[in-house]
PDB file of C-alpha atoms in Angstrom:
ATOM      1  CA  MET A   1     -16.541 -50.209 -25.317  1.00  0.00           C
ATOM      2  CA  LYS A   2     -19.320 -51.570 -23.114  1.00  0.00           C
ATOM      3  CA  ILE A   3     -20.477 -49.019 -20.558  1.00  0.00           C
ATOM      4  CA  VAL A   4     -23.051 -49.559 -17.810  1.00  0.00           C
ATOM      5  CA  VAL A   5     -24.498 -46.851 -15.564  1.00  0.00           C
ATOM      6  CA  LEU A   6     -26.039 -48.068 -12.315  1.00  0.00           C
ATOM      7  CA  LEU A   7     -29.360 -46.372 -11.558  1.00  0.00           C
ATOM      8  CA  SER A   8     -31.228 -46.140  -8.266  1.00  0.00           C
ATOM      9  CA  ALA A   9     -34.651 -44.919  -7.214  1.00  0.00           C
ATOM     10  CA  GLY A  10     -34.154 -41.560  -5.525  1.00  0.00           C
ATOM     11  CA  ARG A  11     -36.548 -39.272  -3.730  1.00  0.00           C
ATOM     12  CA  HIS A  12     -36.778 -35.503  -3.944  1.00  0.00           C
ATOM     13  CA  PRO A  13     -35.671 -34.047  -0.592  1.00  0.00           C
ATOM     14  CA  VAL A  14     -38.659 -31.668  -0.418  1.00  0.00           C
ATOM     15  CA  SER A  15     -41.606 -33.236  -2.249  1.00  0.00           C
ATOM     16  CA  GLY A  16     -40.619 -36.889  -1.878  1.00  0.00           C
ATOM     17  CA  ALA A  17     -41.434 -37.512  -5.553  1.00  0.00           C
ATOM     18  CA  PRO A  18     -39.381 -40.119  -7.466  1.00  0.00           C
ATOM     19  CA  VAL A  19     -36.297 -38.511  -8.998  1.00  0.00           C
ATOM     20  CA  LEU A  20     -33.049 -39.722 -10.526  1.00  0.00           C
ATOM     21  CA  PRO A  21     -30.136 -38.929  -8.174  1.00  0.00           C
ATOM     22  CA  ARG A  22     -28.037 -36.073  -9.522  1.00  0.00           C
ATOM     23  CA  MET A  23     -24.721 -37.943  -9.389  1.00  0.00           C
ATOM     24  CA  GLU A  24     -26.181 -40.727 -11.542  1.00  0.00           C
ATOM     25  CA  ALA A  25     -27.329 -38.109 -14.055  1.00  0.00           C
ATOM     26  CA  GLN A  26     -23.771 -36.750 -13.984  1.00  0.00           C
ATOM     27  CA  ALA A  27     -22.485 -40.274 -14.640  1.00  0.00           C
ATOM     28  CA  ILE A  28     -24.628 -40.398 -17.792  1.00  0.00           C
ATOM     29  CA  ARG A  29     -23.064 -37.092 -18.871  1.00  0.00           C
ATOM     30  CA  LEU A  30     -19.564 -38.559 -18.476  1.00  0.00           C
ATOM     31  CA  THR A  31     -20.377 -41.408 -20.863  1.00  0.00           C
ATOM     32  CA  THR A  32     -21.352 -39.149 -23.789  1.00  0.00           C
ATOM     33  CA  ALA A  33     -17.723 -38.823 -24.935  1.00  0.00           C
ATOM     34  CA  LEU A  34     -17.046 -42.560 -24.630  1.00  0.00           C
ATOM     35  CA  GLY A  35     -19.933 -44.163 -26.469  1.00  0.00           C
ATOM     36  CA  GLU A  36     -23.418 -45.490 -25.894  1.00  0.00           C
ATOM     37  CA  ALA A  37     -24.144 -46.587 -22.352  1.00  0.00           C
ATOM     38  CA  VAL A  38     -26.808 -48.877 -20.909  1.00  0.00           C
ATOM     39  CA  GLY A  39     -28.585 -48.171 -17.648  1.00  0.00           C
ATOM     40  CA  LEU A  40     -29.038 -50.951 -15.095  1.00  0.00           C
ATOM     41  CA  HIS A  41     -31.570 -50.801 -12.272  1.00  0.00           C
ATOM     42  CA  ALA A  42     -32.609 -53.396  -9.692  1.00  0.00           C
ATOM     43  CA  GLY A  43     -35.800 -52.616  -7.840  1.00  0.00           C
ATOM     44  CA  PRO A  44     -39.538 -53.180  -7.710  1.00  0.00           C
ATOM     45  CA  ASP A  45     -40.462 -50.482 -10.269  1.00  0.00           C
ATOM     46  CA  ALA A  46     -38.652 -49.257 -13.372  1.00  0.00           C
ATOM     47  CA  ASN A  47     -40.622 -46.011 -13.574  1.00  0.00           C
ATOM     48  CA  ALA A  48     -38.425 -44.638 -10.783  1.00  0.00           C
ATOM     49  CA  VAL A  49     -35.477 -44.395 -13.227  1.00  0.00           C
ATOM     50  CA  ARG A  50     -37.358 -43.550 -16.437  1.00  0.00           C
ATOM     51  CA  GLU A  51     -36.030 -39.981 -16.195  1.00  0.00           C
ATOM     52  CA  ALA A  52     -32.586 -41.283 -17.221  1.00  0.00           C
ATOM     53  CA  LEU A  53     -33.892 -41.884 -20.765  1.00  0.00           C
ATOM     54  CA  GLY A  54     -34.304 -38.147 -21.231  1.00  0.00           C
ATOM     55  CA  LEU A  55     -30.824 -37.408 -19.901  1.00  0.00           C
ATOM     56  CA  GLY A  56     -28.792 -39.354 -22.446  1.00  0.00           C
ATOM     57  CA  LEU A  57     -29.548 -43.069 -22.141  1.00  0.00           C
ATOM     58  CA  THR A  58     -31.363 -44.925 -24.914  1.00  0.00           C
ATOM     59  CA  ARG A  59     -31.920 -48.211 -23.071  1.00  0.00           C
ATOM     60  CA  ILE A  60     -32.381 -49.297 -19.475  1.00  0.00           C
ATOM     61  CA  GLU A  61     -32.345 -52.853 -18.206  1.00  0.00           C
ATOM     62  CA  HIS A  62     -34.598 -53.491 -15.211  1.00  0.00           C
ATOM     63  CA  ILE A  63     -34.152 -56.386 -12.796  1.00  0.00           C
ATOM     64  CA  ALA A  64     -37.226 -56.978 -10.648  1.00  0.00           C
ATOM     65  CA  VAL A  65     -36.210 -57.078  -6.988  1.00  0.00           C
ATOM     66  CA  ALA A  66     -38.745 -56.857  -4.189  1.00  0.00           C
ATOM     67  CA  ASP A  67     -38.673 -53.788  -1.998  1.00  0.00           C
ATOM     68  CA  GLY A  68     -36.433 -54.164   1.037  1.00  0.00           C
ATOM     69  CA  LEU A  69     -34.179 -56.838  -0.476  1.00  0.00           C
ATOM     70  CA  ASP A  70     -30.492 -56.472  -1.244  1.00  0.00           C
ATOM     71  CA  PRO A  71     -30.001 -55.593  -4.956  1.00  0.00           C
ATOM     72  CA  VAL A  72     -26.290 -56.526  -5.005  1.00  0.00           C
ATOM     73  CA  PRO A  73     -26.717 -60.249  -5.872  1.00  0.00           C
ATOM     74  CA  ALA A  74     -28.988 -59.467  -8.837  1.00  0.00           C
ATOM     75  CA  LEU A  75     -26.772 -56.624 -10.060  1.00  0.00           C
ATOM     76  CA  SER A  76     -23.586 -58.654  -9.758  1.00  0.00           C
ATOM     77  CA  ALA A  77     -25.148 -61.575 -11.664  1.00  0.00           C
ATOM     78  CA  ARG A  78     -26.261 -59.337 -14.518  1.00  0.00           C
ATOM     79  CA  LEU A  79     -22.963 -57.431 -14.683  1.00  0.00           C
ATOM     80  CA  ALA A  80     -21.059 -60.708 -14.819  1.00  0.00           C
ATOM     81  CA  ALA A  81     -23.165 -61.707 -17.832  1.00  0.00           C
ATOM     82  CA  MET A  82     -22.753 -58.321 -19.549  1.00  0.00           C
ATOM     83  CA  ALA A  83     -18.972 -58.113 -18.930  1.00  0.00           C
ATOM     84  CA  PRO A  84     -18.742 -54.297 -19.346  1.00  0.00           C
ATOM     85  CA  ASP A  85     -15.473 -52.418 -19.682  1.00  0.00           C
ATOM     86  CA  LEU A  86     -16.657 -49.552 -17.480  1.00  0.00           C
ATOM     87  CA  VAL A  87     -19.303 -49.345 -14.759  1.00  0.00           C
ATOM     88  CA  LEU A  88     -20.266 -45.917 -13.425  1.00  0.00           C
ATOM     89  CA  ALA A  89     -22.303 -45.281 -10.292  1.00  0.00           C
ATOM     90  CA  GLY A  90     -23.188 -42.410  -8.024  1.00  0.00           C
ATOM     91  CA  ARG A  91     -21.272 -42.023  -4.799  1.00  0.00           C
ATOM     92  CA  ARG A  92     -24.501 -42.610  -2.872  1.00  0.00           C
ATOM     93  CA  GLY A  93     -28.259 -42.692  -3.370  1.00  0.00           C
ATOM     94  CA  GLN A  94     -30.702 -39.895  -2.685  1.00  0.00           C
ATOM     95  CA  GLY A  95     -33.638 -40.006  -0.305  1.00  0.00           C
ATOM     96  CA  GLY A  96     -33.507 -43.764   0.267  1.00  0.00           C
ATOM     97  CA  SER A  97     -30.953 -46.111   1.778  1.00  0.00           C
ATOM     98  CA  GLU A  98     -27.964 -43.828   1.274  1.00  0.00           C
ATOM     99  CA  SER A  99     -25.368 -46.249   2.576  1.00  0.00           C
ATOM    100  CA  GLY A 100     -22.997 -45.806  -0.377  1.00  0.00           C
ATOM    101  CA  VAL A 101     -21.746 -49.402  -0.070  1.00  0.00           C
ATOM    102  CA  VAL A 102     -23.377 -50.866  -3.212  1.00  0.00           C
ATOM    103  CA  PRO A 103     -20.473 -49.954  -5.574  1.00  0.00           C
ATOM    104  CA  TYR A 104     -17.959 -51.397  -3.121  1.00  0.00           C
ATOM    105  CA  ALA A 105     -20.000 -54.581  -2.647  1.00  0.00           C
ATOM    106  CA  LEU A 106     -20.242 -55.014  -6.429  1.00  0.00           C
ATOM    107  CA  ALA A 107     -16.526 -54.415  -6.904  1.00  0.00           C
ATOM    108  CA  GLU A 108     -15.758 -57.039  -4.285  1.00  0.00           C
ATOM    109  CA  ALA A 109     -18.242 -59.539  -5.735  1.00  0.00           C
ATOM    110  CA  LEU A 110     -16.960 -59.112  -9.306  1.00  0.00           C
ATOM    111  CA  ASP A 111     -13.287 -58.583  -8.378  1.00  0.00           C
ATOM    112  CA  LEU A 112     -13.231 -55.188 -10.108  1.00  0.00           C
ATOM    113  CA  LEU A 113     -10.912 -52.268  -9.522  1.00  0.00           C
ATOM    114  CA  LEU A 114     -12.870 -49.404  -7.922  1.00  0.00           C
ATOM    115  CA  ILE A 115     -11.916 -45.752  -8.390  1.00  0.00           C
ATOM    116  CA  PRO A 116     -13.939 -43.375  -6.198  1.00  0.00           C
ATOM    117  CA  ASP A 117     -14.842 -39.687  -6.674  1.00  0.00           C
ATOM    118  CA  VAL A 118     -14.321 -39.382 -10.427  1.00  0.00           C
ATOM    119  CA  VAL A 119     -15.010 -36.000 -12.075  1.00  0.00           C
ATOM    120  CA  ALA A 120     -13.962 -36.799 -15.675  1.00  0.00           C
ATOM    121  CA  VAL A 121     -13.207 -39.871 -17.755  1.00  0.00           C
ATOM    122  CA  SER A 122     -11.723 -40.418 -21.202  1.00  0.00           C
ATOM    123  CA  GLY A 123     -10.995 -43.606 -23.087  1.00  0.00           C
ATOM    124  CA  GLY A 124      -8.310 -44.778 -25.458  1.00  0.00           C
ATOM    125  CA  ALA A 125      -7.704 -47.999 -27.316  1.00  0.00           C
ATOM    126  CA  ASP A 126      -6.748 -50.034 -24.260  1.00  0.00           C
ATOM    127  CA  THR A 127      -6.816 -47.710 -21.252  1.00  0.00           C
ATOM    128  CA  LEU A 128      -9.254 -45.502 -19.386  1.00  0.00           C
ATOM    129  CA  THR A 129      -8.112 -42.195 -17.895  1.00  0.00           C
ATOM    130  CA  PHE A 130      -9.894 -40.795 -14.845  1.00  0.00           C
ATOM    131  CA  ASP A 131      -9.598 -37.450 -13.088  1.00  0.00           C
ATOM    132  CA  GLN A 132     -10.148 -38.223  -9.422  1.00  0.00           C
ATOM    133  CA  SER A 133     -11.124 -35.546  -6.914  1.00  0.00           C
ATOM    134  CA  LEU A 134      -8.913 -35.362  -3.823  1.00  0.00           C
ATOM    135  CA  GLY A 135     -10.862 -32.556  -2.161  1.00  0.00           C
ATOM    136  CA  ARG A 136     -10.334 -28.784  -2.056  1.00  0.00           C
ATOM    137  CA  GLY A 137      -9.994 -28.613  -5.840  1.00  0.00           C
ATOM    138  CA  ALA A 138      -7.065 -31.040  -6.070  1.00  0.00           C
ATOM    139  CA  LEU A 139      -7.219 -33.677  -8.824  1.00  0.00           C
ATOM    140  CA  ARG A 140      -5.296 -36.851  -9.530  1.00  0.00           C
ATOM    141  CA  ARG A 141      -5.127 -38.424 -12.994  1.00  0.00           C
ATOM    142  CA  VAL A 142      -5.318 -42.211 -13.035  1.00  0.00           C
ATOM    143  CA  ALA A 143      -4.824 -44.375 -16.140  1.00  0.00           C
ATOM    144  CA  VAL A 144      -5.944 -48.003 -15.848  1.00  0.00           C
ATOM    145  CA  ARG A 145      -6.969 -50.916 -18.001  1.00  0.00           C
ATOM    146  CA  GLY A 146     -10.552 -52.089 -17.807  1.00  0.00           C
ATOM    147  CA  PRO A 147     -12.762 -53.484 -16.569  1.00  0.00           C
ATOM    148  CA  VAL A 148     -13.192 -50.928 -13.791  1.00  0.00           C
ATOM    149  CA  LEU A 149     -15.961 -49.575 -11.583  1.00  0.00           C
ATOM    150  CA  ALA A 150     -15.942 -45.855 -10.739  1.00  0.00           C
ATOM    151  CA  THR A 151     -18.125 -43.655  -8.553  1.00  0.00           C
ATOM    152  CA  VAL A 152     -18.918 -40.082  -9.568  1.00  0.00           C
ATOM    153  CA  HIS A 153     -18.082 -37.040  -7.442  1.00  0.00           C
ATOM    154  CA  PRO A 154     -20.556 -34.126  -7.116  1.00  0.00           C
ATOM    155  CA  ASP A 155     -17.969 -31.825  -8.786  1.00  0.00           C
ATOM    156  CA  ALA A 156     -18.318 -33.677 -12.093  1.00  0.00           C
ATOM    157  CA  ALA A 157     -19.917 -31.963 -15.095  1.00  0.00           C
ATOM    158  CA  SER A 158     -23.573 -31.024 -14.713  1.00  0.00           C
ATOM    159  CA  PRO A 159     -26.200 -33.387 -16.175  1.00  0.00           C
ATOM    160  CA  LEU A 160     -27.454 -32.892 -19.702  1.00  0.00           C
ATOM    161  CA  ALA A 161     -30.696 -31.027 -20.255  1.00  0.00           C
ATOM    162  CA  TYR A 162     -33.770 -33.246 -20.187  1.00  0.00           C
ATOM    163  CA  ALA A 163     -35.086 -34.049 -23.674  1.00  0.00           C
ATOM    164  CA  PHE A 164     -38.699 -35.201 -23.812  1.00  0.00           C
ATOM    165  CA  GLY A 165     -38.318 -36.695 -27.299  1.00  0.00           C
ATOM    166  CA  LYS A 166     -35.375 -38.873 -26.243  1.00  0.00           C
ATOM    167  CA  ALA A 167     -37.310 -40.015 -23.197  1.00  0.00           C
ATOM    168  CA  ARG A 168     -40.188 -41.228 -25.400  1.00  0.00           C
ATOM    169  CA  ARG A 169     -37.868 -43.024 -27.828  1.00  0.00           C
ATOM    170  CA  GLY A 170     -35.915 -44.787 -25.097  1.00  0.00           C
ATOM    171  CA  THR A 171     -36.790 -48.292 -23.970  1.00  0.00           C
ATOM    172  CA  ILE A 172     -36.873 -50.146 -20.667  1.00  0.00           C
ATOM    173  CA  GLU A 173     -36.299 -53.900 -20.902  1.00  0.00           C
ATOM    174  CA  ARG A 174     -37.172 -56.415 -18.221  1.00  0.00           C
ATOM    175  CA  VAL A 175     -34.268 -58.765 -17.542  1.00  0.00           C
ATOM    176  CA  ASP A 176     -34.447 -62.014 -15.602  1.00  0.00           C
ATOM    177  CA  THR A 177     -31.205 -62.957 -13.901  1.00  0.00           C
ATOM    178  CA  ALA A 178     -30.138 -66.349 -12.684  1.00  0.00           C
ATOM    179  CA  ALA A 179     -31.633 -67.429  -9.408  1.00  0.00           C
ATOM    180  CA  VAL A 180     -29.816 -65.687  -6.597  1.00  0.00           C
ATOM    181  CA  ALA A 181     -30.461 -65.624  -2.898  1.00  0.00           C
ATOM    182  CA  ASN A 182     -32.075 -62.348  -1.969  1.00  0.00           C
ATOM    183  CA  VAL A 183     -30.785 -61.429   1.451  1.00  0.00           C
ATOM    184  CA  PRO A 184     -32.753 -58.833   3.430  1.00  0.00           C
ATOM    185  CA  GLU A 185     -30.954 -55.590   4.054  1.00  0.00           C
ATOM    186  CA  ALA A 186     -29.007 -55.387   7.266  1.00  0.00           C
ATOM    187  CA  VAL A 187     -30.802 -53.627  10.062  1.00  0.00           C
ATOM    188  CA  VAL A 188     -28.931 -50.427  10.888  1.00  0.00           C
ATOM    189  CA  GLU A 189     -29.355 -48.860  14.295  1.00  0.00           C
ATOM    190  CA  GLU A 190     -29.583 -45.059  14.183  1.00  0.00           C
ATOM    191  CA  ARG A 191     -28.439 -42.974  17.124  1.00  0.00           C
ATOM    192  CA  PRO A 192     -28.211 -39.215  17.605  1.00  0.00           C
ATOM    193  CA  TYR A 193     -24.757 -37.795  16.976  1.00  0.00           C
ATOM    194  CA  ARG A 194     -22.711 -37.177  20.109  1.00  0.00           C
ATOM    195  CA  ARG A 195     -19.505 -35.220  19.961  1.00  0.00           C
ATOM    196  CA  ARG A 196     -16.581 -37.171  21.293  1.00  0.00           C
ATOM    197  CA  PRO A 197     -14.299 -35.514  23.848  1.00  0.00           C
ATOM    198  CA  LYS A 198     -10.937 -34.373  22.526  1.00  0.00           C
ATOM    199  CA  LEU A 199      -7.867 -36.079  23.878  1.00  0.00           C
ATOM    200  CA  VAL A 200      -5.423 -33.829  25.703  1.00  0.00           C
ATOM    201  CA  LYS A 201      -2.102 -33.703  23.885  1.00  0.00           C
ATOM    202  CA  GLY A 202       0.555 -35.362  25.978  1.00  0.00           C
ATOM    203  CA  ALA A 203      -1.932 -36.804  28.449  1.00  0.00           C
ATOM    204  CA  PRO A 204      -1.242 -40.394  29.532  1.00  0.00           C
ATOM    205  CA  THR A 205      -3.622 -42.952  28.144  1.00  0.00           C
ATOM    206  CA  GLY A 206      -3.134 -45.316  31.062  1.00  0.00           C
ATOM    207  CA  GLY A 207      -2.862 -44.851  34.790  1.00  0.00           C
ATOM    208  CA  SER A 208      -5.514 -43.879  37.254  1.00  0.00           C
ATOM    209  CA  ALA A 209      -8.233 -41.297  36.733  1.00  0.00           C
ATOM    210  CA  ALA A 210      -6.438 -38.957  39.145  1.00  0.00           C
ATOM    211  CA  GLU A 211      -3.261 -39.058  37.055  1.00  0.00           C
ATOM    212  CA  ARG A 212      -5.161 -38.322  33.865  1.00  0.00           C
ATOM    213  CA  LEU A 213      -6.960 -35.442  35.581  1.00  0.00           C
ATOM    214  CA  LYS A 214      -3.651 -33.946  36.702  1.00  0.00           C
ATOM    215  CA  ALA A 215      -2.332 -34.172  33.148  1.00  0.00           C
ATOM    216  CA  ALA A 216      -5.449 -32.448  31.787  1.00  0.00           C
ATOM    217  CA  THR A 217      -5.303 -29.611  34.328  1.00  0.00           C
ATOM    218  CA  GLY A 218      -1.563 -29.032  34.004  1.00  0.00           C
ATOM    219  CA  GLU A 219      -0.651 -30.560  37.361  1.00  0.00           C
ATOM    220  CA  GLY A 220       0.940 -33.645  35.903  1.00  0.00           C
ATOM    221  CA  GLY A 221       2.446 -35.085  32.741  1.00  0.00           C
ATOM    222  CA  SER A 222       4.389 -32.823  30.387  1.00  0.00           C
ATOM    223  CA  ALA A 223       2.672 -29.678  31.711  1.00  0.00           C
ATOM    224  CA  ALA A 224       4.183 -30.219  35.169  1.00  0.00           C
ATOM    225  CA  LYS A 225       7.754 -30.031  33.805  1.00  0.00           C
ATOM    226  CA  GLY A 226       7.633 -26.269  33.244  1.00  0.00           C
ATOM    227  CA  ARG A 227       9.063 -23.583  35.531  1.00  0.00           C
ATOM    228  CA  LEU A 228       6.941 -21.065  37.376  1.00  0.00           C
ATOM    229  CA  LEU A 229       8.310 -17.503  37.130  1.00  0.00           C
ATOM    230  CA  VAL A 230       6.795 -14.751  39.216  1.00  0.00           C
ATOM    231  CA  GLU A 231       7.215 -11.262  37.730  1.00  0.00           C
ATOM    232  CA  PRO A 232      10.406 -12.088  35.749  1.00  0.00           C
ATOM    233  CA  ASP A 233      12.271  -9.439  33.812  1.00  0.00           C
ATOM    234  CA  PRO A 234      11.648  -9.445  30.019  1.00  0.00           C
ATOM    235  CA  GLU A 235      15.028 -10.989  29.124  1.00  0.00           C
ATOM    236  CA  GLN A 236      14.603 -13.889  31.525  1.00  0.00           C
ATOM    237  CA  ALA A 237      11.026 -14.514  30.342  1.00  0.00           C
ATOM    238  CA  ALA A 238      12.184 -14.491  26.707  1.00  0.00           C
ATOM    239  CA  ARG A 239      14.960 -17.008  27.454  1.00  0.00           C
ATOM    240  CA  GLU A 240      12.493 -19.340  29.184  1.00  0.00           C
ATOM    241  CA  ILE A 241      10.040 -19.117  26.278  1.00  0.00           C
ATOM    242  CA  LEU A 242      12.767 -19.860  23.720  1.00  0.00           C
ATOM    243  CA  ALA A 243      14.046 -22.772  25.801  1.00  0.00           C
ATOM    244  CA  TYR A 244      10.536 -24.244  25.999  1.00  0.00           C
ATOM    245  CA  LEU A 245       9.933 -23.847  22.263  1.00  0.00           C
ATOM    246  CA  ARG A 246      13.214 -25.641  21.533  1.00  0.00           C
ATOM    247  CA  GLN A 247      12.254 -28.369  24.003  1.00  0.00           C
ATOM    248  CA  ILE A 248       8.972 -29.159  22.265  1.00  0.00           C
ATOM    249  CA  GLY A 249      10.551 -28.958  18.810  1.00  0.00           C
ATOM    250  CA  VAL A 250       8.956 -25.755  17.503  1.00  0.00           C
ATOM    251  CA  LEU A 251      12.353 -24.054  17.171  1.00  0.00           C
ATOM    252  CA  ALA A 252      15.601 -25.709  16.206  1.00  0.00           C
ATOM    253  CA  ALA A 253      18.205 -26.093  18.911  1.00  0.00           C
ATOM    254  CA  SER A 254      20.564 -23.123  18.993  1.00  0.00           C
ATOM    255  CA  SER A 255      24.228 -23.803  18.179  1.00  0.00           C
ATOM    256  CA  LYS A 256      25.390 -20.503  19.733  1.00  0.00           C
ATOM    257  CA  PRO A 257      26.267 -20.383  23.449  1.00  0.00           C
ATOM    258  CA  ASN A 258      23.864 -18.443  25.648  1.00  0.00           C
ATOM    259  CA  ARG A 259      25.049 -15.021  26.698  1.00  0.00           C
TER     260      ARG A 259
END
């Protein structure tokens, strides 16, 4: 089975030093039960991912891509030549351009099935079985035939302990891909987060501003259909509350006649 782990140049959130993103180290851990994996990195410097050699990889292929250029064309060209059965990637980078769209762009370029948020993977003769996180501890088991690209969830197994000897024995190979057009990264405009106003349930989406204001304040719309009771007796108030709850569907309609 051919396995490729995509590697990116991360930055430590405090010191800013080069560091391998944790989810990519977890991806290397997932490959230990499947076979030997190869790391693949596209960037200006391969030293940014050298740490992966001490975490379980024995070989890393480096594609030289200038800083600020899109790595997807170079990665897709190399992956097409390698034809792996399984490609693992982190859900997003760390400390850099954390867009999280690189796995999806590669899957679209190579026409690969993408399975997100994987916490465990096992392989058989013809199929790969993934445990996919659905949030709040829920898992879904997916069995597919390769080739497939999967992103790793933070709840996956912790990375292996760093081994200095393995890091020294590992190798980084420079790979030249076919000529591809390097497209500069898209300029993303950043704005401060602004909470959006909540829509009033039952308020009309059309009409004038005065009508929408009446619906929001209870003077129009569904809120205006209620009855105003001034100092009612408890039995009458209870009947009105039950009638309203049945009207909005909270309680089932009563089949018994009112007494």
